[in-house]
Structure formats: C-alpha cells, structure tokens
Amino acid sequence: MTYRFEFNPYQRQFRHPLTTHHGIWKVREGIILRLMDEAGRIGWGEIAPLPWFGSETLEQARQFCQQFPSQFTSTDIFSIPAELPACQFGFESAWDVLVARDGRKSRIETENTSQSLSHASLKYSYLLPTGEAALTAWQQGWQQGDRTFKWKIGVTSMESELRWFDQLVQALPPSAQLRLDANGGLTQNQAEQWLQVADQAGIVEFMEQPLPPEEFDVIKAMQDQYKTAIALDESVATLNQLKTCYQQGWRGIFVIKAAIAGSPTQLRQFCQAHDIDVVFSSVFERAIARIAVLNLAVELSHPHRAVGFGVNHWFVED
Ligand code: MG
C-alpha cells in the first residue's frame, strides 16, 4: 500500500496567554496532515511541536513535511527519526486511523479511532490560571464536573504563591484534588518547602517536575522523603527520555505528552510491557491529536488518575 499526503499549518490563539515557568504562550501553532491511501480513504494527523519541552521546532517539522516523499509506504512512516517526535506522532497516528478503517485492527481499536465516545470513561484535570486568578477560576471547572485541578507554581514569588495556595486549599471542596506543576522552576530548598506544605494540606495529588531534568537524582531522593507523590514531566518529554528515567529507577508518576513523545506504537509497547503510573497530558493540541492521545489514554493511563486535558476553556474555539 502506498500513501500520499497534504499538510497545512494552523494557528490557535489562547483566550488568555498561558504563563508557566517556561514563559508566556499566546498562540499554539502546528501542522495538520491529510493522508490518503490508494482507495482514496483519508486519515487525519496533527503535528503539534513543543520545542522548549524538547521536541522539534515548528520550522523543523515544516521542513520535514516538505522533503517527505510525495508517495510513501508505512516503512517510510516508521523510519521518521526520533529527533522529530511530534512528526513521528502526527504521521503514525494518521496512518493508524487509515489502518483501523481498513479493518486490520481489532474492533475496539477501530471504535476508539473512529469516534470519541469511549473517552466518556476518562476524568479530566482542569487547568487553572496561574497566580491569584486560580482562587475563583476553579468554580467553572467544578460546575462542569471536574474534581481534579492543576495549578502552575514557580512563576512568581514563592511567598505569594504559598499564600494563594493556602487560600485555594481553603476554598476547594474536600473532594477536590490539586496538582501542583512547577515546570522544573524550583530550587531544591523551595521544592522541599512546597512538599512539606503539600503533605500538610492533604489535597495535593502530586507535584509535577519540581526541579529541572538535570536534577533527576535529587528529585528521586525527594520522592522517598514526602507523602506527596512526585510526577516527572519535562524529564520524560520523549519516549527515549521516559525509558532512561525508568531504567534509572524512577517508579513515581510519569506525565506523558504523547503528541510530542514520538511513535505511539512504541509508546504503547513500552507502557504495556512495564507497569508504570501514567498520566496523559495535553500540549494544547487541536482535536485531531487530542482524540489520538485520548485513545491511547483509554488504553494505557492509570484508571484512577484524571487526564491532563481539561484545557478547552483556554481557547475560544477549536
Ligand atoms: Mg507539567
């Protein structure tokens, strides 16, 4: 079977800029892929790079699409280099849709790929705005049924953030859970303070990436010292990094941004072969990649953890 494809760049504006330790983000840019097989069937894919997280840049993805053969086989798709993880994901998931339609996959996978009803079993983690705005913004998520909330820390002064955290913990109903995401922006001393506070609050599900990836050993040691669980995110941005952290003994939570992690086939194989605690998370991709990632989440994510996809309120429309 040979395939042809077209690609089109897109831009998606945030309703309000998203502030994290990595900086301010205003527009999500990516590429939509339209694969066609010999019978004229269409499979959509999406390349949604996140270069400051370790993926290729949009420009590198665009250049790759330009030089990719106009007619190709599945071997070409599975030969995309690991240095282009968002391209690997986009092409492979588009191909996956075509193969599923072709009836070569199991019935359940076909159902997952062709529509998103099976995503109804997933719970979502509602992303709060950074800073003080979180103190009222959680109510919108609560009203739509979300019970897990995520708040970015390590953005402004620790003193302010600790004060808002205290107020947020008071405001949230007892059945809510809170994830704290530092995006690698804390010092060891700050991380320890946060973990102590989190242990006392009793509402924190986990703290995400307290220190930068270079400080893996320190994070690993902290994991044993506090009740609050720790999740790696920036440390495990791609499948190769995820494998490395696993081999180095990480047994805490793995946040997987599948849209930039690389080959979904290899990711599935790794998750199925190892009993790891996985939280699938968004890179603010559009619906095409989102559905592909949520299909993986239905298959592979930890059943009691919400997926990090409560982000639709960050955009005007898709
Ligand atoms: Mg994170």
GROMACS .gro file of C-alpha atoms and ligand atoms in nm:
model
  319
    1MET     CA    1   0.000   0.000   0.000
    2THR     CA    2   0.128   0.346  -0.085
    3TYR     CA    3   0.006   0.675   0.056
    4ARG     CA    4   0.004   1.039  -0.040
    5PHE     CA    5  -0.036   1.339   0.186
    6GLU     CA    6  -0.100   1.709   0.217
    7PHE     CA    7  -0.007   1.931   0.505
    8ASN     CA    8  -0.136   2.264   0.628
    9PRO     CA    9  -0.007   2.484   0.908
   10TYR     CA   10  -0.251   2.614   1.170
   11GLN     CA   11  -0.257   2.875   1.444
   12ARG     CA   12  -0.474   2.865   1.753
   13GLN     CA   13  -0.492   3.163   1.984
   14PHE     CA   14  -0.518   3.129   2.360
   15ARG     CA   15  -0.810   3.316   2.516
   16HIS     CA   16  -0.561   3.449   2.769
   17PRO     CA   17  -0.185   3.392   2.739
   18LEU     CA   18  -0.067   3.092   2.939
   19THR     CA   19   0.206   3.173   3.190
   20THR     CA   20   0.441   2.899   3.306
   21HIS     CA   21   0.797   2.885   3.429
   22HIS     CA   22   0.895   2.848   3.060
   23GLY     CA   23   0.744   3.188   2.977
   24ILE     CA   24   0.428   3.332   2.822
   25TRP     CA   25   0.246   3.147   2.544
   26LYS     CA   26  -0.007   3.325   2.323
   27VAL     CA   27  -0.055   3.121   2.005
   28ARG     CA   28  -0.040   2.746   1.952
   29GLU     CA   29   0.098   2.663   1.607
   30GLY     CA   30   0.113   2.327   1.437
   31ILE     CA   31   0.053   2.130   1.119
   32ILE     CA   32  -0.249   1.927   1.008
   33LEU     CA   33  -0.172   1.619   0.796
   34ARG     CA   34  -0.413   1.462   0.549
   35LEU     CA   35  -0.303   1.112   0.448
   36MET     CA   36  -0.472   0.934   0.162
   37ASP     CA   37  -0.444   0.567   0.068
   38GLU     CA   38  -0.477   0.411  -0.277
   39ALA     CA   39  -0.852   0.369  -0.229
   40GLY     CA   40  -0.891   0.741  -0.158
   41ARG     CA   41  -0.960   0.696   0.213
   42ILE     CA   42  -0.845   0.980   0.438
   43GLY     CA   43  -0.662   0.969   0.770
   44TRP     CA   44  -0.601   1.295   0.957
   45GLY     CA   45  -0.296   1.360   1.171
   46GLU     CA   46  -0.156   1.652   1.365
   47ILE     CA   47   0.197   1.768   1.438
   48ALA     CA   48   0.197   1.987   1.749
   49PRO     CA   49   0.560   2.059   1.848
   50LEU     CA   50   0.667   2.198   2.184
   51PRO     CA   51   1.034   2.291   2.133
   52TRP     CA   52   1.102   2.426   2.484
   53PHE     CA   53   0.992   2.085   2.609
   54GLY     CA   54   1.243   1.907   2.387
   55SER     CA   55   1.054   1.838   2.065
   56GLU     CA   56   1.150   1.964   1.719
   57THR     CA   57   1.052   2.320   1.628
   58LEU     CA   58   0.758   2.400   1.401
   59GLU     CA   59   1.005   2.504   1.131
   60GLN     CA   60   1.189   2.170   1.151
   61ALA     CA   61   0.854   1.989   1.125
   62ARG     CA   62   0.754   2.201   0.826
   63GLN     CA   63   1.085   2.131   0.650
   64PHE     CA   64   1.044   1.762   0.719
   65CYS     CA   65   0.696   1.763   0.563
   66GLN     CA   66   0.830   1.948   0.259
   67GLN     CA   67   1.102   1.694   0.190
   68PHE     CA   68   0.897   1.384   0.276
   69PRO     CA   69   0.831   1.176  -0.041
   70SER     CA   70   0.503   1.260  -0.211
   71GLN     CA   71   0.430   0.887  -0.236
   72PHE     CA   72   0.534   0.666   0.052
   73THR     CA   73   0.474   0.343   0.243
   74SER     CA   74   0.427   0.259   0.609
   75THR     CA   75   0.801   0.180   0.621
   76ASP     CA   76   0.872   0.546   0.546
   77ILE     CA   77   0.643   0.649   0.833
   78PHE     CA   78   0.810   0.413   1.078
   79SER     CA   79   1.152   0.541   0.965
   80ILE     CA   80   1.092   0.901   1.080
   81PRO     CA   81   1.386   0.977   1.312
   82ALA     CA   82   1.341   1.008   1.690
   83GLU     CA   83   1.473   1.366   1.667
   84LEU     CA   84   1.132   1.455   1.518
   85PRO     CA   85   0.899   1.313   1.784
   86ALA     CA   86   0.597   1.533   1.700
   87CYS     CA   87   0.630   1.431   1.332
   88GLN     CA   88   0.651   1.066   1.434
   89PHE     CA   89   0.332   1.107   1.631
   90GLY     CA   90   0.145   1.300   1.360
   91PHE     CA   91   0.224   1.068   1.069
   92GLU     CA   92   0.184   0.748   1.266
   93SER     CA   93  -0.149   0.842   1.421
   94ALA     CA   94  -0.286   0.949   1.080
   95TRP     CA   95  -0.172   0.618   0.937
   96ASP     CA   96  -0.329   0.441   1.236
   97VAL     CA   97  -0.669   0.588   1.150
   98LEU     CA   98  -0.642   0.457   0.794
   99VAL     CA   99  -0.531   0.112   0.901
  100ALA     CA  100  -0.812   0.093   1.158
  101ARG     CA  101  -1.067   0.183   0.891
  102ASP     CA  102  -0.914  -0.082   0.672
  103GLY     CA  103  -1.035  -0.345   0.919
  104ARG     CA  104  -0.690  -0.476   1.002
  105LYS     CA  105  -0.719  -0.383   1.367
  106SER     CA  106  -0.933  -0.510   1.650
  107ARG     CA  107  -1.291  -0.393   1.678
  108ILE     CA  108  -1.228  -0.194   1.996
  109GLU     CA  109  -0.937  -0.003   1.848
  110THR     CA  110  -1.145   0.074   1.541
  111GLU     CA  111  -1.424   0.208   1.759
  112ASN     CA  112  -1.179   0.420   1.953
  113THR     CA  113  -1.025   0.565   1.644
  114SER     CA  114  -1.341   0.636   1.453
  115GLN     CA  115  -1.515   0.831   1.728
  116SER     CA  116  -1.455   0.958   2.075
  117LEU     CA  117  -1.749   0.814   2.271
  118SER     CA  118  -1.523   0.578   2.462
  119HIS     CA  119  -1.348   0.882   2.609
  120ALA     CA  120  -1.652   0.921   2.835
  121SER     CA  121  -1.482   0.697   3.091
  122LEU     CA  122  -1.198   0.949   3.135
  123LYS     CA  123  -1.179   1.209   3.410
  124TYR     CA  124  -1.018   1.544   3.331
  125SER     CA  125  -0.781   1.763   3.525
  126TYR     CA  126  -0.892   2.125   3.494
  127LEU     CA  127  -0.605   2.363   3.427
  128LEU     CA  128  -0.633   2.672   3.647
  129PRO     CA  129  -0.488   3.009   3.552
  130THR     CA  130  -0.153   3.090   3.708
  131GLY     CA  131  -0.141   3.303   4.023
  132GLU     CA  132  -0.424   3.454   4.221
  133ALA     CA  133  -0.683   3.408   3.944
  134ALA     CA  134  -0.699   3.039   4.040
  135LEU     CA  135  -0.884   3.130   4.360
  136THR     CA  136  -1.212   3.183   4.175
  137ALA     CA  137  -1.147   3.009   3.842
  138TRP     CA  138  -1.179   2.658   3.988
  139GLN     CA  139  -1.555   2.708   4.022
  140GLN     CA  140  -1.610   2.685   3.647
  141GLY     CA  141  -1.432   2.351   3.635
  142TRP     CA  142  -1.618   2.228   3.941
  143GLN     CA  143  -1.953   2.320   3.785
  144GLN     CA  144  -1.874   2.119   3.473
  145GLY     CA  145  -1.793   1.817   3.689
  146ASP     CA  146  -1.415   1.826   3.714
  147ARG     CA  147  -1.274   1.726   4.052
  148THR     CA  148  -0.902   1.742   3.975
  149PHE     CA  149  -0.735   2.080   3.930
  150LYS     CA  150  -0.391   2.177   3.821
  151TRP     CA  151  -0.211   2.492   3.920
  152LYS     CA  152   0.125   2.621   3.793
  153ILE     CA  153   0.380   2.725   4.055
  154GLY     CA  154   0.734   2.856   4.036
  155VAL     CA  155   0.614   3.151   3.829
  156THR     CA  156   0.618   3.443   4.072
  157SER     CA  157   0.741   3.492   4.431
  158MET     CA  158   0.718   3.186   4.650
  159GLU     CA  159   0.570   3.392   4.932
  160SER     CA  160   0.272   3.498   4.718
  161GLU     CA  161   0.225   3.153   4.574
  162LEU     CA  162   0.225   2.990   4.918
  163ARG     CA  163  -0.035   3.241   5.037
  164TRP     CA  164  -0.261   3.178   4.736
  165PHE     CA  165  -0.210   2.804   4.776
  166ASP     CA  166  -0.334   2.828   5.133
  167GLN     CA  167  -0.641   3.020   5.020
  168LEU     CA  168  -0.704   2.778   4.733
  169VAL     CA  169  -0.688   2.479   4.966
  170GLN     CA  170  -0.944   2.651   5.193
  171ALA     CA  171  -1.171   2.733   4.900
  172LEU     CA  172  -1.171   2.396   4.725
  173PRO     CA  173  -1.433   2.141   4.839
  174PRO     CA  174  -1.286   1.848   5.035
  175SER     CA  175  -1.339   1.602   4.750
  176ALA     CA  176  -1.124   1.807   4.511
  177GLN     CA  177  -0.768   1.710   4.426
  178LEU     CA  178  -0.495   1.952   4.332
  179ARG     CA  179  -0.188   1.901   4.115
  180LEU     CA  180   0.099   2.145   4.150
  181ASP     CA  181   0.316   2.190   3.842
  182ALA     CA  182   0.649   2.368   3.889
  183ASN     CA  183   0.773   2.306   3.532
  184GLY     CA  184   1.119   2.248   3.678
  185GLY     CA  185   1.127   2.601   3.817
  186LEU     CA  186   1.205   2.548   4.186
  187THR     CA  187   1.528   2.524   4.377
  188GLN     CA  188   1.580   2.219   4.594
  189ASN     CA  189   1.505   2.424   4.904
  190GLN     CA  190   1.182   2.564   4.755
  191ALA     CA  191   1.075   2.219   4.637
  192GLU     CA  192   1.120   2.082   4.988
  193GLN     CA  193   0.913   2.365   5.134
  194TRP     CA  194   0.638   2.304   4.881
  195LEU     CA  195   0.639   1.930   4.951
  196GLN     CA  196   0.609   1.993   5.326
  197VAL     CA  197   0.316   2.227   5.270
  198ALA     CA  198   0.158   1.981   5.028
  199ASP     CA  199   0.193   1.698   5.278
  200GLN     CA  200   0.008   1.906   5.537
  201ALA     CA  201  -0.267   2.021   5.300
  202GLY     CA  202  -0.371   1.663   5.223
  203ILE     CA  203  -0.537   1.770   4.898
  204VAL     CA  204  -0.236   1.752   4.666
  205GLU     CA  205  -0.246   1.451   4.435
  206PHE     CA  206   0.110   1.510   4.316
  207MET     CA  207   0.373   1.770   4.244
  208GLU     CA  208   0.489   1.781   3.887
  209GLN     CA  209   0.854   1.832   3.791
  210PRO     CA  210   0.974   2.032   4.095
  211LEU     CA  211   1.332   2.063   3.961
  212PRO     CA  212   1.482   2.067   3.612
  213PRO     CA  213   1.555   1.732   3.440
  214GLU     CA  214   1.932   1.758   3.516
  215GLU     CA  215   1.848   1.712   3.883
  216PHE     CA  216   1.695   1.369   3.841
  217ASP     CA  217   1.884   1.219   4.137
  218VAL     CA  218   1.764   1.492   4.374
  219ILE     CA  219   1.402   1.450   4.260
  220LYS     CA  220   1.430   1.075   4.301
  221ALA     CA  221   1.560   1.116   4.656
  222MET     CA  222   1.275   1.359   4.741
  223GLN     CA  223   1.021   1.104   4.623
  224ASP     CA  224   1.110   0.887   4.925
  225GLN     CA  225   1.103   1.170   5.180
  226TYR     CA  226   0.750   1.307   5.137
  227LYS     CA  227   0.398   1.166   5.136
  228THR     CA  228   0.305   1.376   4.832
  229ALA     CA  229   0.376   1.189   4.512
  230ILE     CA  230   0.607   1.339   4.252
  231ALA     CA  231   0.548   1.326   3.877
  232LEU     CA  232   0.810   1.369   3.607
  233ASP     CA  233   0.704   1.570   3.302
  234GLU     CA  234   0.987   1.770   3.139
  235SER     CA  235   1.220   1.482   3.235
  236VAL     CA  236   1.019   1.236   3.026
  237ALA     CA  237   0.915   1.451   2.730
  238THR     CA  238   1.012   1.190   2.472
  239LEU     CA  239   0.988   0.813   2.476
  240ASN     CA  240   1.368   0.778   2.491
  241GLN     CA  241   1.384   1.002   2.799
  242LEU     CA  242   1.098   0.809   2.956
  243LYS     CA  243   1.286   0.482   2.904
  244THR     CA  244   1.602   0.633   3.050
  245CYS     CA  245   1.425   0.754   3.367
  246TYR     CA  246   1.260   0.415   3.407
  247GLN     CA  247   1.596   0.240   3.370
  248GLN     CA  248   1.743   0.479   3.627
  249GLY     CA  249   1.483   0.360   3.872
  250TRP     CA  250   1.201   0.612   3.856
  251ARG     CA  251   0.885   0.449   3.993
  252GLY     CA  252   0.682   0.763   4.062
  253ILE     CA  253   0.431   0.911   3.819
  254PHE     CA  254   0.512   0.968   3.452
  255VAL     CA  255   0.332   1.255   3.278
  256ILE     CA  256   0.321   1.169   2.909
  257LYS     CA  257   0.259   1.432   2.646
  258ALA     CA  258   0.201   1.174   2.375
  259ALA     CA  259   0.175   1.430   2.094
  260ILE     CA  260   0.546   1.511   2.138
  261ALA     CA  261   0.666   1.179   2.284
  262GLY     CA  262   0.734   1.011   1.948
  263SER     CA  263   0.598   0.690   1.799
  264PRO     CA  264   0.261   0.599   1.956
  265THR     CA  265   0.321   0.234   1.863
  266GLN     CA  266   0.645   0.224   2.059
  267LEU     CA  267   0.491   0.419   2.345
  268ARG     CA  268   0.206   0.166   2.366
  269GLN     CA  269   0.455  -0.123   2.366
  270PHE     CA  270   0.660   0.034   2.645
  271CYS     CA  271   0.356   0.110   2.864
  272GLN     CA  272   0.217  -0.239   2.815
  273ALA     CA  273   0.549  -0.403   2.893
  274HIS     CA  274   0.607  -0.203   3.215
  275ASP     CA  275   0.362  -0.141   3.494
  276ILE     CA  276   0.408   0.236   3.517
  277ASP     CA  277   0.184   0.501   3.671
  278VAL     CA  278   0.094   0.719   3.373
  279VAL     CA  279  -0.093   1.048   3.337
  280PHE     CA  280  -0.159   1.154   2.977
  281SER     CA  281  -0.134   1.526   2.928
  282SER     CA  282  -0.210   1.791   2.669
  283VAL     CA  283   0.028   2.009   2.469
  284PHE     CA  284  -0.268   2.230   2.372
  285GLU     CA  285  -0.307   2.034   2.053
  286ARG     CA  286  -0.621   2.057   1.840
  287ALA     CA  287  -0.893   1.793   1.816
  288ILE     CA  288  -0.710   1.559   1.577
  289ALA     CA  289  -0.411   1.496   1.803
  290ARG     CA  290  -0.630   1.523   2.112
  291ILE     CA  291  -0.851   1.234   2.000
  292ALA     CA  292  -0.546   1.027   1.908
  293VAL     CA  293  -0.390   1.088   2.253
  294LEU     CA  294  -0.715   1.021   2.439
  295ASN     CA  295  -0.745   0.691   2.253
  296LEU     CA  296  -0.406   0.600   2.398
  297ALA     CA  297  -0.516   0.723   2.740
  298VAL     CA  298  -0.825   0.499   2.738
  299GLU     CA  299  -0.595   0.207   2.669
  300LEU     CA  300  -0.295   0.291   2.887
  301SER     CA  301  -0.349   0.553   3.155
  302HIS     CA  302  -0.382   0.489   3.526
  303PRO     CA  303  -0.755   0.424   3.583
  304HIS     CA  304  -0.780   0.643   3.894
  305ARG     CA  305  -0.599   0.945   3.761
  306ALA     CA  306  -0.753   1.225   3.558
  307VAL     CA  307  -0.601   1.302   3.219
  308GLY     CA  308  -0.440   1.644   3.179
  309PHE     CA  309  -0.682   1.752   2.907
  310GLY     CA  310  -0.908   1.994   3.094
  311VAL     CA  311  -0.784   2.279   2.877
  312ASN     CA  312  -1.063   2.360   2.630
  313HIS     CA  313  -1.160   2.669   2.829
  314TRP     CA  314  -0.818   2.813   2.734
  315PHE     CA  315  -0.932   2.858   2.374
  316VAL     CA  316  -1.214   3.048   2.208
  317GLU     CA  317  -1.290   2.757   1.975
  318ASP     CA  318  -1.115   2.465   1.811
  319MG      MG  319   0.389   1.977   3.352
   0.00000   0.00000   0.00000
